Coordinates of N, CA and C in Angstrom, one line a residue:
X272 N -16.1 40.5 -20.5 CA -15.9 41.0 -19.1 C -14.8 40.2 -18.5
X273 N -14.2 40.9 -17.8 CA -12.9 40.5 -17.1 C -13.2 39.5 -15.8
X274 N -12.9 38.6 -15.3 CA -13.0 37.7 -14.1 C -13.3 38.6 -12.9
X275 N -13.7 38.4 -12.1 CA -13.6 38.8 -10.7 C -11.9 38.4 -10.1
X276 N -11.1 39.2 -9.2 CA -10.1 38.6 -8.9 C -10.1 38.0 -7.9
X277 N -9.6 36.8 -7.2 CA -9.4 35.7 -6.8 C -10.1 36.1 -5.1
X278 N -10.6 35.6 -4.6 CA -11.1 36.1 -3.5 C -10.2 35.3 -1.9
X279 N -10.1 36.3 -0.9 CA -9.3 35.5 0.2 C -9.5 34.2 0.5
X280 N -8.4 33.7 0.4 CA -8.6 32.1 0.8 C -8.6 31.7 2.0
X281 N -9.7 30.9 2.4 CA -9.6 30.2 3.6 C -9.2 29.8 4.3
X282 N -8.1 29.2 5.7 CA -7.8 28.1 5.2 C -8.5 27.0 6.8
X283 N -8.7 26.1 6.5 CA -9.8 25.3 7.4 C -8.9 24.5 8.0
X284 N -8.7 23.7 9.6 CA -8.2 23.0 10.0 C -9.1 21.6 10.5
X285 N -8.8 21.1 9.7 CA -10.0 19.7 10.0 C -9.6 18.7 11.1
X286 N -8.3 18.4 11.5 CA -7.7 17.4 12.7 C -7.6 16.3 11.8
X287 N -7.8 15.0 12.1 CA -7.6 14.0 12.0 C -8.6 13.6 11.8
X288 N -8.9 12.8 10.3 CA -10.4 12.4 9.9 C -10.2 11.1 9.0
X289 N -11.2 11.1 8.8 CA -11.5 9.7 7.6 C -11.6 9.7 6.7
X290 N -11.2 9.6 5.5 CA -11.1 9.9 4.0 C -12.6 9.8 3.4
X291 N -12.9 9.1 3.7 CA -14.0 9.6 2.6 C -15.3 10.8 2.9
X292 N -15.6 11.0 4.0 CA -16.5 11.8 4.2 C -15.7 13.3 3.9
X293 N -14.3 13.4 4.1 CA -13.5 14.9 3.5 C -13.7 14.3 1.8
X294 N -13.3 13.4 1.0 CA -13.8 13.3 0.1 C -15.1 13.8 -0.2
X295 N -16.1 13.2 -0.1 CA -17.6 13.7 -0.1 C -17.7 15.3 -0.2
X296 N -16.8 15.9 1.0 CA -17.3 17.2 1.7 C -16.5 18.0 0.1
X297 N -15.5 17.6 -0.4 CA -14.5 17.9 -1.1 C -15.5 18.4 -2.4
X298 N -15.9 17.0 -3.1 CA -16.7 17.3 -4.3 C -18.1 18.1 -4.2
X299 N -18.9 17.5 -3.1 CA -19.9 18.9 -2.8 C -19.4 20.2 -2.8
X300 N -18.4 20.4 -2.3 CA -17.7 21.8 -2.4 C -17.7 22.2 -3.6
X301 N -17.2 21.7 -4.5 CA -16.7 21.6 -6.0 C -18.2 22.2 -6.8
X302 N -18.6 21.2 -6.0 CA -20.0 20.8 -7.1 C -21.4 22.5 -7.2
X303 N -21.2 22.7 -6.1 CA -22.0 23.5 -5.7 C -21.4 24.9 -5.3
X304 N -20.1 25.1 -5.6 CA -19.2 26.9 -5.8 C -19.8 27.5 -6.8
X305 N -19.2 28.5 -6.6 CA -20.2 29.4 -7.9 C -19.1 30.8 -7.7
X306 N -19.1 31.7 -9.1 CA -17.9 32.5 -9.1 C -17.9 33.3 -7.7
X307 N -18.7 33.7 -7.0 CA -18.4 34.5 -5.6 C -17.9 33.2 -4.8
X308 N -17.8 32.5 -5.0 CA -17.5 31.5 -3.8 C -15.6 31.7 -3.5
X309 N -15.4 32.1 -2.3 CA -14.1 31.9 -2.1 C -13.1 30.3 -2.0
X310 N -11.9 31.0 -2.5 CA -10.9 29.5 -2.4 C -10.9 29.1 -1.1
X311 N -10.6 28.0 -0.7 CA -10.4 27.3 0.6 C -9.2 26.5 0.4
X312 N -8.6 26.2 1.6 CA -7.6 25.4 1.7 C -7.7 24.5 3.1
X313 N -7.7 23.1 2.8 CA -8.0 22.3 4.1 C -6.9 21.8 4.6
X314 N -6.4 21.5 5.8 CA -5.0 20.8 6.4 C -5.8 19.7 6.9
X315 N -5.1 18.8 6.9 CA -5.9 17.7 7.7 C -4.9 16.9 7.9
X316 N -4.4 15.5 8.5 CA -4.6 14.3 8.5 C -5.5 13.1 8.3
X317 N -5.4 11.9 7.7 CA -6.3 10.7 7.9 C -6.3 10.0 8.6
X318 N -7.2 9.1 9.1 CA -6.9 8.0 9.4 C -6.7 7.0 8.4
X319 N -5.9 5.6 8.5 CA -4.9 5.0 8.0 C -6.1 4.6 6.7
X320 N -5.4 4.7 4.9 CA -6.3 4.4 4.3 C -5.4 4.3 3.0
X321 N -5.7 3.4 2.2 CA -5.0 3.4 0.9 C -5.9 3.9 -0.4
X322 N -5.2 4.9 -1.0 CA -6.2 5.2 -1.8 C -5.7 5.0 -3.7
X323 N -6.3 4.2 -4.2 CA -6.1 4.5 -5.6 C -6.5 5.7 -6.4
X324 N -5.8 6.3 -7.5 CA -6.4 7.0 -8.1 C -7.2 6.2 -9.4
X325 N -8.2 7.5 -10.5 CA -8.9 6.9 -11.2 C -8.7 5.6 -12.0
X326 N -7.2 5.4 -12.5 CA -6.7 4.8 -13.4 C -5.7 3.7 -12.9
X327 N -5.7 3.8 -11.7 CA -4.9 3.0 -10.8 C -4.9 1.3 -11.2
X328 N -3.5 1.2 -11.5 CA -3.8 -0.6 -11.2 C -3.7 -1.2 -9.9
X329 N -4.8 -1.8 -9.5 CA -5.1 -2.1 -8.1 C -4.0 -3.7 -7.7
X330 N -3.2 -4.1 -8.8 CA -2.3 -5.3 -8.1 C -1.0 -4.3 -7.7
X331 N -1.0 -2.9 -7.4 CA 0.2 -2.0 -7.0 C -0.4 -2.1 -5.1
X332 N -1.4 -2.5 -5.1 CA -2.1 -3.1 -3.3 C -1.3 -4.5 -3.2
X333 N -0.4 -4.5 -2.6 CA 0.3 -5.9 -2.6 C -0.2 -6.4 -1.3
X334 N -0.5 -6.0 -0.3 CA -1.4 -6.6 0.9 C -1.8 -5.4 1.9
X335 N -2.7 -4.9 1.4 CA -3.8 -3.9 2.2 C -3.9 -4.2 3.8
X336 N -3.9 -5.6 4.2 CA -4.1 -6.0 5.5 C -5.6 -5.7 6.3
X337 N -5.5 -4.7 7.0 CA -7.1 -4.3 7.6 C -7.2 -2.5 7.4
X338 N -6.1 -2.3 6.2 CA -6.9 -1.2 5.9 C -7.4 -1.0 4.7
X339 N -8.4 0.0 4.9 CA -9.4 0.4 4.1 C -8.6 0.6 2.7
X340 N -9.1 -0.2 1.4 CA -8.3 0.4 0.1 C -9.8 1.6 -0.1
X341 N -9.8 2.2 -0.9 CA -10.9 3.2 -1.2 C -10.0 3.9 -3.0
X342 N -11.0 3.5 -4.1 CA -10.7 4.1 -5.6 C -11.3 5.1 -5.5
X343 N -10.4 6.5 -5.9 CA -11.1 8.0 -5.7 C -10.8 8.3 -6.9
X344 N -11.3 9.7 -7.3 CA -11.0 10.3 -8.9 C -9.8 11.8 -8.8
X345 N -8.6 11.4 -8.4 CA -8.0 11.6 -8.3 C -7.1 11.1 -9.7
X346 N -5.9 12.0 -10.1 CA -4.6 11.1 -10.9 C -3.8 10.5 -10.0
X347 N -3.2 9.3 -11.3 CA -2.2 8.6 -10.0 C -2.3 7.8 -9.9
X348 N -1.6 6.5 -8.9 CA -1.5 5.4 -8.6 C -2.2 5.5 -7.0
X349 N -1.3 4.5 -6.9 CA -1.6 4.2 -5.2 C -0.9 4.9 -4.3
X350 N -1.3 5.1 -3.2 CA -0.6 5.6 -1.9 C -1.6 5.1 -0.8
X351 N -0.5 6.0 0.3 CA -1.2 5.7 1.7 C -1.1 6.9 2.4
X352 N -2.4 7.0 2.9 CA -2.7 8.2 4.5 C -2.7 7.8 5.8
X353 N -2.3 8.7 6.5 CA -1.7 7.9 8.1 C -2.0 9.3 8.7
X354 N -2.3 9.1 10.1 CA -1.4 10.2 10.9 C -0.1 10.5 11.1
X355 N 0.2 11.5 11.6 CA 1.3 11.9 10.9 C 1.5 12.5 9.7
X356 N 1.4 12.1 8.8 CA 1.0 12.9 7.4 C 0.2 14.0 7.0
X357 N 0.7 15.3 6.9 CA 0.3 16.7 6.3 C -0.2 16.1 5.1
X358 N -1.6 16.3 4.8 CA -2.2 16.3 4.3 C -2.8 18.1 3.6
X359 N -3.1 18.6 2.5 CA -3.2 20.3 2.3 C -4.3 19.8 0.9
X360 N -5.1 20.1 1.0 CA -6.1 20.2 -0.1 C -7.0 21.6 -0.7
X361 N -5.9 21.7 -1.6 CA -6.6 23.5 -2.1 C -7.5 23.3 -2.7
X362 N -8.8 23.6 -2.3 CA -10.1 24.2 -3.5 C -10.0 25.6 -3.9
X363 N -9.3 25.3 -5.2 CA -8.9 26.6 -5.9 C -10.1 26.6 -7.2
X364 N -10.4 28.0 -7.4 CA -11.2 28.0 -9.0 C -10.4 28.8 -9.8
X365 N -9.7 27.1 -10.6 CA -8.8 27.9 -11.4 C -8.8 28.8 -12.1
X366 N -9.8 28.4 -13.0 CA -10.2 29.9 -14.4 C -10.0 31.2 -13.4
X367 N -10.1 31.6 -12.4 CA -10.1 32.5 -11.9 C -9.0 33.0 -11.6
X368 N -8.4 32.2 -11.3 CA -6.9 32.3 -11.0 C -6.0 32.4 -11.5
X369 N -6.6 32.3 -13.3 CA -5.7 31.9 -14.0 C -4.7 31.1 -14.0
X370 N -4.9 29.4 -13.6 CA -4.2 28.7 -13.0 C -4.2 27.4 -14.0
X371 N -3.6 26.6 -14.9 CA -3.6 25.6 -15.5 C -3.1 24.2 -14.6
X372 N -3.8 22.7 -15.1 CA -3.3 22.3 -13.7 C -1.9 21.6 -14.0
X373 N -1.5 21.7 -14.6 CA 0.3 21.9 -14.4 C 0.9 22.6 -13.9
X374 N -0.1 24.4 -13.6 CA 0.8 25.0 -12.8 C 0.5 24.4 -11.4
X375 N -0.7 24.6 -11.2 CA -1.4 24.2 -9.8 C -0.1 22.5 -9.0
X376 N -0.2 21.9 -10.0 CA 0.6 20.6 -9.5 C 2.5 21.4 -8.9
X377 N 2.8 22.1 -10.1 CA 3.9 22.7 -9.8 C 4.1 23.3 -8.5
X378 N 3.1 24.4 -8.3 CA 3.1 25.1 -7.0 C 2.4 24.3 -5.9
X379 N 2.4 22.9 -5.6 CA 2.2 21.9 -4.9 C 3.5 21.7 -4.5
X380 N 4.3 21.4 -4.9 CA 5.5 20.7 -5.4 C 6.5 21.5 -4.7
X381 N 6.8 23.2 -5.5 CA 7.2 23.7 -5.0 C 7.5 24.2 -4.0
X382 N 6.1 24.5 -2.9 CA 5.7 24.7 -1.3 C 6.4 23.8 -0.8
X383 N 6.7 22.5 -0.7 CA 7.0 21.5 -0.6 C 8.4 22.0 -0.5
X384 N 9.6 21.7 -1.2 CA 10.6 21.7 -1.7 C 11.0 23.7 -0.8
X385 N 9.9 24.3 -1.2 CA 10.6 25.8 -0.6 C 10.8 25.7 1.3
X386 N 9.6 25.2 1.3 CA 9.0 24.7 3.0 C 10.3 23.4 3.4
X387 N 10.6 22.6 2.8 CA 12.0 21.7 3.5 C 13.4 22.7 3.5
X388 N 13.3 23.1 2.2 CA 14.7 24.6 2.3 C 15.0 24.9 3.6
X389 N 13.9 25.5 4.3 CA 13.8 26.3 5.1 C 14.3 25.5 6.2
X390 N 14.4 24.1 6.6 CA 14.9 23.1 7.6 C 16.3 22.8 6.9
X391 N 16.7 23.3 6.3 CA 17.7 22.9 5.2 C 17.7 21.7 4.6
X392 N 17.0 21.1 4.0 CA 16.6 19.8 3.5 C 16.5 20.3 1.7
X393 N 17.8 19.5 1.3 CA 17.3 20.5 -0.3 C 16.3 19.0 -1.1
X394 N 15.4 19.6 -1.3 CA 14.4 18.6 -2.4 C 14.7 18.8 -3.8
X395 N 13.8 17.8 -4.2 CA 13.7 18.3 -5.8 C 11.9 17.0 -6.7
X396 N 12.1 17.7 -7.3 CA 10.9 16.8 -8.3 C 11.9 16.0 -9.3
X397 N 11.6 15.2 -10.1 CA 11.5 14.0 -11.4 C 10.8 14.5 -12.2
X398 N 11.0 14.4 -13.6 CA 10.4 14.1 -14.3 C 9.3 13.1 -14.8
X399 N 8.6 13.2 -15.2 CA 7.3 12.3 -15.3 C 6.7 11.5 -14.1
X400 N 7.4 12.4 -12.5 CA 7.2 11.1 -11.7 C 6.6 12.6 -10.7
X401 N 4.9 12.9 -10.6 CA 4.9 13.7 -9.6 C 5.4 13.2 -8.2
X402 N 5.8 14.5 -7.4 CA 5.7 14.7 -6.1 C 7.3 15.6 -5.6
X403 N 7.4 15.6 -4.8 CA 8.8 15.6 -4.2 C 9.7 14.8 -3.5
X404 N 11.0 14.5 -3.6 CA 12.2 13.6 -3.5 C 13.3 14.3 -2.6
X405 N 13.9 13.7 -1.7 CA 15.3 13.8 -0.9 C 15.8 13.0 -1.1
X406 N 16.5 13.0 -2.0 CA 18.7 12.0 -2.1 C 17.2 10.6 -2.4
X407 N 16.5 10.6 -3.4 CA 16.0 9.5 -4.2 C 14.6 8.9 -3.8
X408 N 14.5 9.0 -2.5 CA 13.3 8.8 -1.6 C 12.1 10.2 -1.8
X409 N 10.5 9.2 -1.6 CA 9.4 10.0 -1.7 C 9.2 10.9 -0.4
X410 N 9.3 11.6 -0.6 CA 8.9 12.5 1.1 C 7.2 13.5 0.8
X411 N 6.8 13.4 -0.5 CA 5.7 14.0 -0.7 C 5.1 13.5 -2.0
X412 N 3.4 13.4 -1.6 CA 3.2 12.9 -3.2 C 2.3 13.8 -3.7
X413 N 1.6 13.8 -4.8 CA 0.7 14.5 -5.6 C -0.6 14.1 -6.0
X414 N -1.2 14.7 -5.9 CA -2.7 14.4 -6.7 C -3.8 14.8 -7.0
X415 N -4.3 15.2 -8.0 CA -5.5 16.7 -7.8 C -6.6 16.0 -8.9
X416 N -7.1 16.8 -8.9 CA -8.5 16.6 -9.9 C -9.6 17.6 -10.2
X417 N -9.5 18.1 -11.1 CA -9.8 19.2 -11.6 C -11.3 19.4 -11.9
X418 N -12.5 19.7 -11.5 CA -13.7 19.4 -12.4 C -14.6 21.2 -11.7
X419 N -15.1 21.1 -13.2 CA -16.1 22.8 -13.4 C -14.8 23.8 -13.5
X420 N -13.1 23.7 -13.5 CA -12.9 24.6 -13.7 C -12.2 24.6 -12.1
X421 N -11.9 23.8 -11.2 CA -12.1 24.1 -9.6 C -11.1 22.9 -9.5
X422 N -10.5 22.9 -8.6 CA -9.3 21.6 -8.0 C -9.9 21.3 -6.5
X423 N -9.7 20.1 -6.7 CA -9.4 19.3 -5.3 C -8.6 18.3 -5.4
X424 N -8.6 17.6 -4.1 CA -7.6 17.2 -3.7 C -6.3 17.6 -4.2
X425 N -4.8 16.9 -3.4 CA -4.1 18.3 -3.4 C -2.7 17.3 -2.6
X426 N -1.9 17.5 -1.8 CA -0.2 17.1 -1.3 C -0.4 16.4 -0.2
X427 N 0.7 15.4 -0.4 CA 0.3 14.6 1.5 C 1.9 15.1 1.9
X428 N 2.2 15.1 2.7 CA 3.3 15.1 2.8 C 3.5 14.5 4.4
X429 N 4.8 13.6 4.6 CA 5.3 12.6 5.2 C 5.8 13.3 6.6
X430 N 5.5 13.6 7.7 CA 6.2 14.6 8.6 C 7.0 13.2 10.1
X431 N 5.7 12.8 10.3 CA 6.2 11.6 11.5 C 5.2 10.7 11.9
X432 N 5.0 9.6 10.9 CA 4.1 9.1 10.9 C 4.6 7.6 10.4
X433 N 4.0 6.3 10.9 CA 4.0 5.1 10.8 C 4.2 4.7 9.2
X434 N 5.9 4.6 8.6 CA 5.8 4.2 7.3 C 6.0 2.9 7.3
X435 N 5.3 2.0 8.0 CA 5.0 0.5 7.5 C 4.6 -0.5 6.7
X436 N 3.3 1.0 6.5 CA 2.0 0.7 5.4 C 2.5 0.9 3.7
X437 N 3.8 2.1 3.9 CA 4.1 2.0 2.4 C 4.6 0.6 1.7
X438 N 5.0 -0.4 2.6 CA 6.2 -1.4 2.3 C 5.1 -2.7 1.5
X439 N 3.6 -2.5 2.1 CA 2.4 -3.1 1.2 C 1.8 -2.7 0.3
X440 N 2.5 -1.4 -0.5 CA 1.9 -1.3 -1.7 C 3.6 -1.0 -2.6
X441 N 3.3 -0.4 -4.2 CA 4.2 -0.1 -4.6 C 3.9 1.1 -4.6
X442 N 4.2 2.3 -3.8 CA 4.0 3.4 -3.7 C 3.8 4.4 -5.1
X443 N 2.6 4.6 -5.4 CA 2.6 6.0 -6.7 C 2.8 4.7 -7.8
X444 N 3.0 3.3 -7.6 CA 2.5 2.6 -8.9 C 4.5 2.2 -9.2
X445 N 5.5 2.5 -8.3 CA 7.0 2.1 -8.7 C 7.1 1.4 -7.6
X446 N 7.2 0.0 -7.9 CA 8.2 -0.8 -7.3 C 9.2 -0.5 -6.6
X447 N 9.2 -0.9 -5.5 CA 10.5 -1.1 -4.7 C 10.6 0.6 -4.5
X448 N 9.9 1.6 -5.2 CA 9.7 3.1 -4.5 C 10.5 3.1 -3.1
X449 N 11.2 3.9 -2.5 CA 11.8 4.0 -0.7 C 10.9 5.5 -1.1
X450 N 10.4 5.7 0.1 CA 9.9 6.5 0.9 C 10.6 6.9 2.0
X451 N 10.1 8.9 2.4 CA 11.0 9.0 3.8 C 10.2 10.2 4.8
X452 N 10.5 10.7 5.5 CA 10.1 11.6 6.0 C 10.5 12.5 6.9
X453 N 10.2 13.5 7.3 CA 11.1 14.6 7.6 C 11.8 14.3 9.1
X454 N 11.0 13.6 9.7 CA 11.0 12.8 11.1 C 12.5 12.2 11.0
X455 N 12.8 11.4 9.7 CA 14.2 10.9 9.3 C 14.9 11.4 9.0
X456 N 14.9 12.6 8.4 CA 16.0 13.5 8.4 C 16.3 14.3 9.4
X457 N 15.7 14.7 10.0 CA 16.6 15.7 11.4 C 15.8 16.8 11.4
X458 N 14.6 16.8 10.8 CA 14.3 18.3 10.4 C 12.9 17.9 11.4
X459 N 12.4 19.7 11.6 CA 10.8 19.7 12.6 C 10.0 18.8 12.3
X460 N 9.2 18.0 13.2 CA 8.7 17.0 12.9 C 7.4 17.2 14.1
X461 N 6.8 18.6 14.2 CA 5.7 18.7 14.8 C 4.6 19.4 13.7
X462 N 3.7 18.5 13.4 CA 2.6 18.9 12.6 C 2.2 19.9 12.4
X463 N 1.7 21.2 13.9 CA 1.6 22.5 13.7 C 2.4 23.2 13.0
X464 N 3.8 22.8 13.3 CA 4.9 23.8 12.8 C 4.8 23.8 11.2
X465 N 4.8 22.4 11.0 CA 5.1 21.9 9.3 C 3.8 22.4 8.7
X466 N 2.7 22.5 9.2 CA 1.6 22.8 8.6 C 1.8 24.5 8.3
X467 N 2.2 25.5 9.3 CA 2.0 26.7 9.1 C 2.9 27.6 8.2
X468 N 4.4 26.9 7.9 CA 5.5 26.7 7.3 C 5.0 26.3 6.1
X469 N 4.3 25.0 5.7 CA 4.3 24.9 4.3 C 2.5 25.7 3.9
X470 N 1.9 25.9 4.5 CA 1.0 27.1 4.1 C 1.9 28.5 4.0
X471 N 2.4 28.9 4.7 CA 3.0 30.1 4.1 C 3.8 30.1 2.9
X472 N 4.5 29.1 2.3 CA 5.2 29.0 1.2 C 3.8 28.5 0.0
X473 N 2.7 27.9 0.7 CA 2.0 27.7 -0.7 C 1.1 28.9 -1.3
X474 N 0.7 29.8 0.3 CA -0.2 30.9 -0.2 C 0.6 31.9 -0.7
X475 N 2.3 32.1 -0.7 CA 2.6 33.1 -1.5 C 2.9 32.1 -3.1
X476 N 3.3 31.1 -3.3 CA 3.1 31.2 -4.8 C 1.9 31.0 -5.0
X477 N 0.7 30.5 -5.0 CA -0.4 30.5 -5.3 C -0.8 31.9 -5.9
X478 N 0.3 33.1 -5.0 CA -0.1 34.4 -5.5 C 0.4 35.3 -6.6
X479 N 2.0 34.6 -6.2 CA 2.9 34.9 -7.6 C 2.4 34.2 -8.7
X480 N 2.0 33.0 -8.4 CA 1.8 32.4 -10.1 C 0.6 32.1 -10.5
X481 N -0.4 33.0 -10.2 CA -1.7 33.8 -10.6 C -1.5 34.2 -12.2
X482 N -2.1 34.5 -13.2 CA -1.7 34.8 -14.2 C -3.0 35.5 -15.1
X483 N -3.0 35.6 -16.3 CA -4.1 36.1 -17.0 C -5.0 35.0 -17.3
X484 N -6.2 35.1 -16.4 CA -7.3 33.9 -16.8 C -7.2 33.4 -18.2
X485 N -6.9 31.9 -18.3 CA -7.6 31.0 -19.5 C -8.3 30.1 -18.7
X486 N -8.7 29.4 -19.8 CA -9.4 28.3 -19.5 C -9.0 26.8 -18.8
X487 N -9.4 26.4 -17.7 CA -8.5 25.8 -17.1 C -9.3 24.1 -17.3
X488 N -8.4 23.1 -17.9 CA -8.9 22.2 -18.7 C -9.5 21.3 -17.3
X489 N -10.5 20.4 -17.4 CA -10.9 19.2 -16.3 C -10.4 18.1 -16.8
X490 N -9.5 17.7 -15.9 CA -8.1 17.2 -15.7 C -7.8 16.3 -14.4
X491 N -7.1 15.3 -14.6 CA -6.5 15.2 -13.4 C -4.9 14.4 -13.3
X492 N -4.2 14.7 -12.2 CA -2.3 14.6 -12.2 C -2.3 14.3 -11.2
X493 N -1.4 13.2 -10.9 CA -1.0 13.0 -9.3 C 0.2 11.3 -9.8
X494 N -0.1 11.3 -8.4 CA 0.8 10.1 -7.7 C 0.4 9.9 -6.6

């Protein structure tokens, strides 16, 4: 029997919150979907927090200071959440979607890079280095985690927010990493805008690059 197709996605605006209880809310989500359950997509901000992923080496925290470090099961190294920072976490069920999470990271990526186009800001990705890049600098990172077949967590992206905190860790696990954000380049740098703009670039490839359900491996990719 053929899959059910993909059902309208949500998308939730949460404000400005605290990582771990959207954490928490993230994997209950996960944990307790079931194939009628529709996709969601959450926008948020954090409050200021460093987060390692599963595998992370924690001496990439070169002085945390008084914020919160927090190890999540995410892929990836280290980063940091701030206000300011677009934050987009798709709860997608992949099998359904026929979605592998290479594509899923790709069309992260791409929203990103199609959504700066549009301010004329040309991006691009690296090789073996997720996220997105302007003229060498991070302007977006990556990080998901795949479990039952279902994704969470998901793109931060840098809009106008206090990058101080990057300069205490080695961002994504690279030294001396420069970071930037759209704030610095000249481009819109109001949260609503950036938020509705890169949701429209993510919900149409999410739609284009839908494909014939396989099996979508539990996994996890980031930075």
């Amino acid at each position: 029997m053929l899959p059910s197709p993909p059902s309208p996605r949500l998308v939730r605006n949460l404000g400005c919150v605290d990582y771990l209880p959207v954490w928490q809310a993230m994997q209950r989500f996960t944990d307790e979907r079931t194939a009628a359950t529709a996709d969601e997509i959450w926008v948020l901000e954090h409050q200021p927090v460093f987060t390692l992923g599963m595998n992370a080496d924690p001496l990439h925290v070169l002085d945390a200071g008084d914020i919160p470090v927090l190890r999540v099961d995410r892929g990836g190294q280290v980063t940091y959440h701030g206000p300011g920072q677009l934050v987009v976490y798709p709860l997608i069920d992949l099998r359904r979607a026929g979605l592998g999470v290479r594509d899923l990271v790709t069309v992260l990526e791409q929203s990103v890079i199609d959504c700066l186009a549009g301010y004329g800001i040309a991006a691009a990705v690296r090789p073996r280095a997720p996220g997105v890049y302007v003229d060498g600098r991070k302007i977006a990172s990556v990080g998901i985690r795949v479990r039952r077949g279902a994704s969470y967590h998901g793109i931060a992206l840098n809009v106008a927010m206090d990058m101080a905190p990057f300069a205490c860790i080695n961002p994504c696990g690279y030294e001396g990493l420069a970071m930037t954000q759209l704030a610095a380049l000249g481009a819109p740098a109001q949260l609503p805008r950036v938020a509705a703009d890169l949701l429209t670039e993510l919900q149409r490839l999410l739609s284009r690059n839908s494909h014939d359900p396989s099996q979508a491996r539990t996994d996890q990719e980031g930075t």
